[in-house]
Amino acid sequence: MDQKLRLPVGILGNAASMLLYAAPILTFSRVIRKRSTEEFSCTPYIIALLNCLLYTWYGLPVVSYKWENFPVVTINGLGILLEFSFIMIYLYFASANRKRKVVMLTIPVTLVFCFTAILSAFVFHDHHHRKMFVGSIGLAASITMYGSPLVVMSPNLVGSPLGILQLLLYCKYRKLGITEEPKEWDLEKNHKKQMPHLKTSAENDEEKSMQSLKVTPQAKDDEQSTVNFQLVVTDATNGQRGTM
């Protein structure tokens, strides 16, 4: 019964894995079209490559008994090609800093696979212990692969508590008045309000000046009349003295 279920379950597992490994094709078609990796991270694809390497090694006759896990070898072998292609495309379009990060992460991942393969081949001498050893490390790699997209969410995880703190501070101090320095446009507005008073004062001074200018000619005429009257009186007096 187990042998009869192995083939259909293996086929269904391969189909699901195929969809999983091929999902980033849309992402990298966008990278190729825009010729930029934008804000994409290469970490999930490097971890997925490690997962495929481990399970391909798990399905080979070195670890498993003969070709009992041949479907595992086929789908994970295809996953190696896909993930390796994604990493190469990322390296081609990434900046120098991102390329350096990819290389620094790829090297330890490759070393983990190499050590796992060497230990399973030379330390353990039966298929059962080899499968237990490689399967355990492959399980850890699978968990890491499914959790690797959380790397992108790390800024949000840090920013969420800070945002909540800001909201709490706002709710606490929103009713308290905050005194701000007068802005430039406020000063200009106040200056414009004071201008009519200044204008009125200037107009009053101008009216007084005009009134003084109007009064001055009349005063001059009165003064001239007084002088003429005095001259007439003087002439009349002199005439009377001459007759006498």
PDB file of C-alpha atoms in Angstrom:
ATOM      1  CA  MET A   1       0.000   0.000   0.000  1.00  0.00           C
ATOM      2  CA  ASP A   2       2.806   2.358   0.857  1.00  0.00           C
ATOM      3  CA  GLN A   3       4.541   1.709  -2.453  1.00  0.00           C
ATOM      4  CA  LYS A   4       1.311   2.432  -4.349  1.00  0.00           C
ATOM      5  CA  LEU A   5       0.842   5.807  -2.576  1.00  0.00           C
ATOM      6  CA  ARG A   6       4.466   6.827  -2.952  1.00  0.00           C
ATOM      7  CA  LEU A   7       4.222   7.588  -6.673  1.00  0.00           C
ATOM      8  CA  PRO A   8       1.027   9.750  -6.716  1.00  0.00           C
ATOM      9  CA  VAL A   9       2.028  11.602  -3.546  1.00  0.00           C
ATOM     10  CA  GLY A  10       5.484  12.171  -5.021  1.00  0.00           C
ATOM     11  CA  ILE A  11       3.965  13.556  -8.223  1.00  0.00           C
ATOM     12  CA  LEU A  12       1.710  15.952  -6.272  1.00  0.00           C
ATOM     13  CA  GLY A  13       4.655  17.037  -4.124  1.00  0.00           C
ATOM     14  CA  ASN A  14       6.766  17.675  -7.203  1.00  0.00           C
ATOM     15  CA  ALA A  15       4.014  19.760  -8.780  1.00  0.00           C
ATOM     16  CA  ALA A  16       3.665  21.898  -5.646  1.00  0.00           C
ATOM     17  CA  SER A  17       7.417  22.306  -5.353  1.00  0.00           C
ATOM     18  CA  MET A  18       7.619  23.228  -9.024  1.00  0.00           C
ATOM     19  CA  LEU A  19       5.151  26.081  -8.476  1.00  0.00           C
ATOM     20  CA  LEU A  20       7.094  27.198  -5.429  1.00  0.00           C
ATOM     21  CA  TYR A  21      10.461  27.296  -7.161  1.00  0.00           C
ATOM     22  CA  ALA A  22       9.079  28.914 -10.313  1.00  0.00           C
ATOM     23  CA  ALA A  23       7.153  31.664  -8.484  1.00  0.00           C
ATOM     24  CA  PRO A  24      10.034  34.207  -8.608  1.00  0.00           C
ATOM     25  CA  ILE A  25      10.017  34.128 -12.429  1.00  0.00           C
ATOM     26  CA  LEU A  26       7.608  37.086 -12.453  1.00  0.00           C
ATOM     27  CA  THR A  27       9.831  39.001 -10.074  1.00  0.00           C
ATOM     28  CA  PHE A  28      12.967  38.492 -12.139  1.00  0.00           C
ATOM     29  CA  SER A  29      11.201  39.260 -15.395  1.00  0.00           C
ATOM     30  CA  ARG A  30      10.511  42.654 -13.843  1.00  0.00           C
ATOM     31  CA  VAL A  31      14.161  42.948 -12.784  1.00  0.00           C
ATOM     32  CA  ILE A  32      15.300  42.230 -16.339  1.00  0.00           C
ATOM     33  CA  ARG A  33      12.755  44.644 -17.808  1.00  0.00           C
ATOM     34  CA  LYS A  34      13.751  47.510 -15.504  1.00  0.00           C
ATOM     35  CA  ARG A  35      17.428  46.464 -15.370  1.00  0.00           C
ATOM     36  CA  SER A  36      17.415  47.017 -11.622  1.00  0.00           C
ATOM     37  CA  THR A  37      16.934  44.850  -8.520  1.00  0.00           C
ATOM     38  CA  GLU A  38      15.143  47.785  -6.838  1.00  0.00           C
ATOM     39  CA  GLU A  39      14.530  46.831  -3.185  1.00  0.00           C
ATOM     40  CA  PHE A  40      14.392  43.061  -3.703  1.00  0.00           C
ATOM     41  CA  SER A  41      16.453  40.877  -1.392  1.00  0.00           C
ATOM     42  CA  CYS A  42      18.404  37.866  -2.639  1.00  0.00           C
ATOM     43  CA  THR A  43      18.359  36.085   0.721  1.00  0.00           C
ATOM     44  CA  PRO A  44      15.271  33.904   0.051  1.00  0.00           C
ATOM     45  CA  TYR A  45      16.764  32.582  -3.194  1.00  0.00           C
ATOM     46  CA  ILE A  46      20.102  31.722  -1.601  1.00  0.00           C
ATOM     47  CA  ILE A  47      18.370  29.827   1.213  1.00  0.00           C
ATOM     48  CA  ALA A  48      16.145  28.090  -1.351  1.00  0.00           C
ATOM     49  CA  LEU A  49      19.293  27.047  -3.233  1.00  0.00           C
ATOM     50  CA  LEU A  50      20.659  25.460  -0.047  1.00  0.00           C
ATOM     51  CA  ASN A  51      17.360  23.645   0.470  1.00  0.00           C
ATOM     52  CA  CYS A  52      17.432  22.226  -3.071  1.00  0.00           C
ATOM     53  CA  LEU A  53      21.065  21.145  -2.767  1.00  0.00           C
ATOM     54  CA  LEU A  54      20.421  19.298   0.489  1.00  0.00           C
ATOM     55  CA  TYR A  55      17.322  17.463  -0.748  1.00  0.00           C
ATOM     56  CA  THR A  56      18.955  16.561  -4.043  1.00  0.00           C
ATOM     57  CA  TRP A  57      21.795  15.025  -2.057  1.00  0.00           C
ATOM     58  CA  TYR A  58      19.209  13.353   0.185  1.00  0.00           C
ATOM     59  CA  GLY A  59      17.565  11.637  -2.797  1.00  0.00           C
ATOM     60  CA  LEU A  60      20.778  10.336  -4.376  1.00  0.00           C
ATOM     61  CA  PRO A  61      21.786   6.700  -3.780  1.00  0.00           C
ATOM     62  CA  VAL A  62      24.633   7.850  -1.543  1.00  0.00           C
ATOM     63  CA  VAL A  63      22.158   8.792   1.203  1.00  0.00           C
ATOM     64  CA  SER A  64      18.941   7.013   0.195  1.00  0.00           C
ATOM     65  CA  TYR A  65      18.659   3.367  -0.663  1.00  0.00           C
ATOM     66  CA  LYS A  66      19.175   3.132  -4.425  1.00  0.00           C
ATOM     67  CA  TRP A  67      16.636   5.409  -6.201  1.00  0.00           C
ATOM     68  CA  GLU A  68      13.802   5.168  -3.718  1.00  0.00           C
ATOM     69  CA  ASN A  69      13.584   8.982  -3.602  1.00  0.00           C
ATOM     70  CA  PHE A  70      14.092   9.652  -7.279  1.00  0.00           C
ATOM     71  CA  PRO A  71      11.179  12.196  -7.481  1.00  0.00           C
ATOM     72  CA  VAL A  72      12.938  14.233  -4.784  1.00  0.00           C
ATOM     73  CA  VAL A  73      16.060  14.325  -6.930  1.00  0.00           C
ATOM     74  CA  THR A  74      14.243  15.468 -10.056  1.00  0.00           C
ATOM     75  CA  ILE A  75      12.281  18.363  -8.588  1.00  0.00           C
ATOM     76  CA  ASN A  76      15.098  19.652  -6.388  1.00  0.00           C
ATOM     77  CA  GLY A  77      17.557  19.320  -9.263  1.00  0.00           C
ATOM     78  CA  LEU A  78      15.259  21.597 -11.266  1.00  0.00           C
ATOM     79  CA  GLY A  79      15.049  23.886  -8.229  1.00  0.00           C
ATOM     80  CA  ILE A  80      18.856  24.167  -8.199  1.00  0.00           C
ATOM     81  CA  LEU A  81      18.834  25.358 -11.824  1.00  0.00           C
ATOM     82  CA  LEU A  82      16.078  27.888 -11.174  1.00  0.00           C
ATOM     83  CA  GLU A  83      17.494  29.319  -7.943  1.00  0.00           C
ATOM     84  CA  PHE A  84      20.995  29.495  -9.397  1.00  0.00           C
ATOM     85  CA  SER A  85      19.612  31.375 -12.418  1.00  0.00           C
ATOM     86  CA  PHE A  86      17.784  33.826 -10.158  1.00  0.00           C
ATOM     87  CA  ILE A  87      20.936  34.514  -8.166  1.00  0.00           C
ATOM     88  CA  MET A  88      22.967  35.098 -11.339  1.00  0.00           C
ATOM     89  CA  ILE A  89      20.374  37.540 -12.680  1.00  0.00           C
ATOM     90  CA  TYR A  90      20.358  39.339  -9.345  1.00  0.00           C
ATOM     91  CA  LEU A  91      24.135  39.618  -9.339  1.00  0.00           C
ATOM     92  CA  TYR A  92      24.135  40.966 -12.886  1.00  0.00           C
ATOM     93  CA  PHE A  93      21.734  43.837 -12.158  1.00  0.00           C
ATOM     94  CA  ALA A  94      22.563  44.519  -8.496  1.00  0.00           C
ATOM     95  CA  SER A  95      24.745  47.323  -7.219  1.00  0.00           C
ATOM     96  CA  ALA A  96      28.291  46.672  -5.984  1.00  0.00           C
ATOM     97  CA  ASN A  97      27.201  46.765  -2.343  1.00  0.00           C
ATOM     98  CA  ARG A  98      24.388  44.261  -2.914  1.00  0.00           C
ATOM     99  CA  LYS A  99      26.700  41.989  -4.918  1.00  0.00           C
ATOM    100  CA  ARG A 100      29.091  41.909  -1.990  1.00  0.00           C
ATOM    101  CA  LYS A 101      26.261  40.931   0.396  1.00  0.00           C
ATOM    102  CA  VAL A 102      25.136  38.123  -1.939  1.00  0.00           C
ATOM    103  CA  VAL A 103      28.646  36.703  -2.147  1.00  0.00           C
ATOM    104  CA  MET A 104      29.109  36.914   1.620  1.00  0.00           C
ATOM    105  CA  LEU A 105      25.884  34.942   2.140  1.00  0.00           C
ATOM    106  CA  THR A 106      26.448  32.422  -0.659  1.00  0.00           C
ATOM    107  CA  ILE A 107      29.862  31.321   0.611  1.00  0.00           C
ATOM    108  CA  PRO A 108      28.675  30.048   4.051  1.00  0.00           C
ATOM    109  CA  VAL A 109      25.616  28.429   2.438  1.00  0.00           C
ATOM    110  CA  THR A 110      27.900  26.522   0.068  1.00  0.00           C
ATOM    111  CA  LEU A 111      30.161  25.508   2.955  1.00  0.00           C
ATOM    112  CA  VAL A 112      27.175  24.169   4.929  1.00  0.00           C
ATOM    113  CA  PHE A 113      26.196  21.932   2.020  1.00  0.00           C
ATOM    114  CA  CYS A 114      29.769  20.734   1.479  1.00  0.00           C
ATOM    115  CA  PHE A 115      30.255  19.828   5.146  1.00  0.00           C
ATOM    116  CA  THR A 116      26.875  18.058   5.236  1.00  0.00           C
ATOM    117  CA  ALA A 117      27.713  15.999   2.150  1.00  0.00           C
ATOM    118  CA  ILE A 118      31.196  15.083   3.422  1.00  0.00           C
ATOM    119  CA  LEU A 119      30.017  14.131   6.912  1.00  0.00           C
ATOM    120  CA  SER A 120      27.095  12.071   5.645  1.00  0.00           C
ATOM    121  CA  ALA A 121      29.311  10.202   3.183  1.00  0.00           C
ATOM    122  CA  PHE A 122      32.303   9.432   5.412  1.00  0.00           C
ATOM    123  CA  VAL A 123      31.104   9.537   9.002  1.00  0.00           C
ATOM    124  CA  PHE A 124      27.855   7.571   8.730  1.00  0.00           C
ATOM    125  CA  HIS A 125      28.043   4.103   7.184  1.00  0.00           C
ATOM    126  CA  ASP A 126      24.402   3.153   6.651  1.00  0.00           C
ATOM    127  CA  HIS A 127      21.535   4.752   4.747  1.00  0.00           C
ATOM    128  CA  HIS A 128      19.294   5.132   7.762  1.00  0.00           C
ATOM    129  CA  HIS A 129      21.663   7.383   9.726  1.00  0.00           C
ATOM    130  CA  ARG A 130      22.653   9.257   6.603  1.00  0.00           C
ATOM    131  CA  LYS A 131      19.017  10.040   5.824  1.00  0.00           C
ATOM    132  CA  MET A 132      18.394  11.112   9.418  1.00  0.00           C
ATOM    133  CA  PHE A 133      21.393  13.451   9.381  1.00  0.00           C
ATOM    134  CA  VAL A 134      20.831  15.008   5.959  1.00  0.00           C
ATOM    135  CA  GLY A 135      17.041  15.101   6.452  1.00  0.00           C
ATOM    136  CA  SER A 136      17.382  16.994   9.743  1.00  0.00           C
ATOM    137  CA  ILE A 137      19.612  19.648   8.203  1.00  0.00           C
ATOM    138  CA  GLY A 138      17.288  19.803   5.167  1.00  0.00           C
ATOM    139  CA  LEU A 139      14.312  20.345   7.477  1.00  0.00           C
ATOM    140  CA  ALA A 140      16.089  23.265   9.156  1.00  0.00           C
ATOM    141  CA  ALA A 141      16.903  24.686   5.722  1.00  0.00           C
ATOM    142  CA  SER A 142      13.260  24.364   4.665  1.00  0.00           C
ATOM    143  CA  ILE A 143      12.039  26.225   7.743  1.00  0.00           C
ATOM    144  CA  THR A 144      14.620  28.936   7.099  1.00  0.00           C
ATOM    145  CA  MET A 145      13.561  29.120   3.447  1.00  0.00           C
ATOM    146  CA  TYR A 146       9.903  29.697   4.304  1.00  0.00           C
ATOM    147  CA  GLY A 147      10.844  32.262   6.948  1.00  0.00           C
ATOM    148  CA  SER A 148      13.433  34.124   4.852  1.00  0.00           C
ATOM    149  CA  PRO A 149      10.913  36.609   3.350  1.00  0.00           C
ATOM    150  CA  LEU A 150      10.536  38.021   6.881  1.00  0.00           C
ATOM    151  CA  VAL A 151      13.934  39.673   6.323  1.00  0.00           C
ATOM    152  CA  VAL A 152      12.151  42.238   4.170  1.00  0.00           C
ATOM    153  CA  MET A 153       9.659  42.920   6.975  1.00  0.00           C
ATOM    154  CA  SER A 154      12.308  43.722   9.606  1.00  0.00           C
ATOM    155  CA  PRO A 155      12.052  47.540   9.157  1.00  0.00           C
ATOM    156  CA  ASN A 156       8.294  47.301   9.673  1.00  0.00           C
ATOM    157  CA  LEU A 157       8.742  45.228  12.810  1.00  0.00           C
ATOM    158  CA  VAL A 158      11.046  47.912  14.203  1.00  0.00           C
ATOM    159  CA  GLY A 159       8.895  50.821  13.029  1.00  0.00           C
ATOM    160  CA  SER A 160       5.585  49.553  14.403  1.00  0.00           C
ATOM    161  CA  PRO A 161       6.430  50.048  18.128  1.00  0.00           C
ATOM    162  CA  LEU A 162       7.805  53.501  17.364  1.00  0.00           C
ATOM    163  CA  GLY A 163       4.609  54.429  15.522  1.00  0.00           C
ATOM    164  CA  ILE A 164       2.500  53.232  18.462  1.00  0.00           C
ATOM    165  CA  LEU A 165       4.661  55.305  20.830  1.00  0.00           C
ATOM    166  CA  GLN A 166       4.096  58.416  18.707  1.00  0.00           C
ATOM    167  CA  LEU A 167       0.338  57.870  18.781  1.00  0.00           C
ATOM    168  CA  LEU A 168       0.371  57.497  22.573  1.00  0.00           C
ATOM    169  CA  LEU A 169       2.368  60.711  22.985  1.00  0.00           C
ATOM    170  CA  TYR A 170      -0.025  62.533  20.675  1.00  0.00           C
ATOM    171  CA  CYS A 171      -3.079  61.350  22.608  1.00  0.00           C
ATOM    172  CA  LYS A 172      -1.466  62.450  25.873  1.00  0.00           C
ATOM    173  CA  TYR A 173      -0.315  65.931  24.858  1.00  0.00           C
ATOM    174  CA  ARG A 174      -2.779  66.900  22.126  1.00  0.00           C
ATOM    175  CA  LYS A 175      -4.912  69.013  24.529  1.00  0.00           C
ATOM    176  CA  LEU A 176      -1.947  70.990  25.818  1.00  0.00           C
ATOM    177  CA  GLY A 177      -1.271  74.250  24.012  1.00  0.00           C
ATOM    178  CA  ILE A 178       2.014  74.512  22.224  1.00  0.00           C
ATOM    179  CA  THR A 179       3.486  78.020  21.952  1.00  0.00           C
ATOM    180  CA  GLU A 180       5.228  78.571  18.684  1.00  0.00           C
ATOM    181  CA  GLU A 181       7.385  81.462  17.571  1.00  0.00           C
ATOM    182  CA  PRO A 182       5.605  83.882  15.236  1.00  0.00           C
ATOM    183  CA  LYS A 183       6.193  83.002  11.666  1.00  0.00           C
ATOM    184  CA  GLU A 184       7.257  85.445   8.997  1.00  0.00           C
ATOM    185  CA  TRP A 185       3.876  85.588   7.352  1.00  0.00           C
ATOM    186  CA  ASP A 186       2.273  86.387  10.725  1.00  0.00           C
ATOM    187  CA  LEU A 187       4.597  89.348  11.159  1.00  0.00           C
ATOM    188  CA  GLU A 188       3.756  90.577   7.702  1.00  0.00           C
ATOM    189  CA  LYS A 189       0.055  90.209   8.447  1.00  0.00           C
ATOM    190  CA  ASN A 190       0.379  92.246  11.662  1.00  0.00           C
ATOM    191  CA  HIS A 191       2.407  94.865   9.836  1.00  0.00           C
ATOM    192  CA  LYS A 192      -0.332  95.202   7.253  1.00  0.00           C
ATOM    193  CA  LYS A 193      -2.895  95.651  10.044  1.00  0.00           C
ATOM    194  CA  GLN A 194      -0.834  98.507  11.516  1.00  0.00           C
ATOM    195  CA  MET A 195      -0.401 100.257   8.180  1.00  0.00           C
ATOM    196  CA  PRO A 196      -3.877 101.937   8.136  1.00  0.00           C
ATOM    197  CA  HIS A 197      -3.114 103.665  11.477  1.00  0.00           C
ATOM    198  CA  LEU A 198       0.192 104.901  10.159  1.00  0.00           C
ATOM    199  CA  LYS A 199      -1.514 106.062   7.003  1.00  0.00           C
ATOM    200  CA  THR A 200      -4.144 108.000   8.976  1.00  0.00           C
ATOM    201  CA  SER A 201      -1.462 109.788  10.990  1.00  0.00           C
ATOM    202  CA  ALA A 202       0.385 110.733   7.849  1.00  0.00           C
ATOM    203  CA  GLU A 203      -2.785 112.023   6.252  1.00  0.00           C
ATOM    204  CA  ASN A 204      -3.534 114.158   9.328  1.00  0.00           C
ATOM    205  CA  ASP A 205      -0.057 115.693   9.195  1.00  0.00           C
ATOM    206  CA  GLU A 206      -0.496 116.413   5.518  1.00  0.00           C
ATOM    207  CA  GLU A 207      -3.864 118.125   6.100  1.00  0.00           C
ATOM    208  CA  LYS A 208      -2.363 120.302   8.820  1.00  0.00           C
ATOM    209  CA  SER A 209       0.429 121.307   6.469  1.00  0.00           C
ATOM    210  CA  MET A 210      -2.086 122.190   3.762  1.00  0.00           C
ATOM    211  CA  GLN A 211      -4.107 124.269   6.208  1.00  0.00           C
ATOM    212  CA  SER A 212      -0.975 126.132   7.250  1.00  0.00           C
ATOM    213  CA  LEU A 213      -0.233 126.821   3.590  1.00  0.00           C
ATOM    214  CA  LYS A 214      -3.762 128.120   3.088  1.00  0.00           C
ATOM    215  CA  VAL A 215      -3.601 130.417   6.128  1.00  0.00           C
ATOM    216  CA  THR A 216      -0.230 131.932   5.261  1.00  0.00           C
ATOM    217  CA  PRO A 217      -1.334 134.039   2.189  1.00  0.00           C
ATOM    218  CA  GLN A 218      -4.254 135.539   4.133  1.00  0.00           C
ATOM    219  CA  ALA A 219      -1.940 136.480   6.983  1.00  0.00           C
ATOM    220  CA  LYS A 220       0.386 138.124   4.511  1.00  0.00           C
ATOM    221  CA  ASP A 221      -2.513 140.187   3.024  1.00  0.00           C
ATOM    222  CA  ASP A 222      -3.597 141.366   6.473  1.00  0.00           C
ATOM    223  CA  GLU A 223      -0.038 142.375   7.275  1.00  0.00           C
ATOM    224  CA  GLN A 224       0.296 144.289   4.006  1.00  0.00           C
ATOM    225  CA  SER A 225      -3.028 146.141   4.643  1.00  0.00           C
ATOM    226  CA  THR A 226      -1.816 147.148   8.092  1.00  0.00           C
ATOM    227  CA  VAL A 227       1.417 148.532   6.616  1.00  0.00           C
ATOM    228  CA  ASN A 228      -0.453 150.491   3.936  1.00  0.00           C
ATOM    229  CA  PHE A 229      -2.832 151.926   6.539  1.00  0.00           C
ATOM    230  CA  GLN A 230       0.112 153.048   8.651  1.00  0.00           C
ATOM    231  CA  LEU A 231       1.682 154.741   5.612  1.00  0.00           C
ATOM    232  CA  VAL A 232      -1.562 156.609   4.841  1.00  0.00           C
ATOM    233  CA  VAL A 233      -1.873 157.793   8.410  1.00  0.00           C
ATOM    234  CA  THR A 234       1.746 158.928   8.401  1.00  0.00           C
ATOM    235  CA  ASP A 235       1.311 160.865   5.133  1.00  0.00           C
ATOM    236  CA  ALA A 236      -1.803 162.607   6.438  1.00  0.00           C
ATOM    237  CA  THR A 237      -0.058 163.632   9.631  1.00  0.00           C
ATOM    238  CA  ASN A 238       2.880 165.032   7.723  1.00  0.00           C
ATOM    239  CA  GLY A 239       0.536 167.038   5.494  1.00  0.00           C
ATOM    240  CA  GLN A 240      -1.149 168.667   8.429  1.00  0.00           C
ATOM    241  CA  ARG A 241       2.206 169.664   9.921  1.00  0.00           C
ATOM    242  CA  GLY A 242       3.251 171.308   6.676  1.00  0.00           C
ATOM    243  CA  THR A 243       0.146 173.452   6.456  1.00  0.00           C
ATOM    244  CA  MET A 244       0.635 174.749   9.914  1.00  0.00           C
TER     245      MET A 244
END
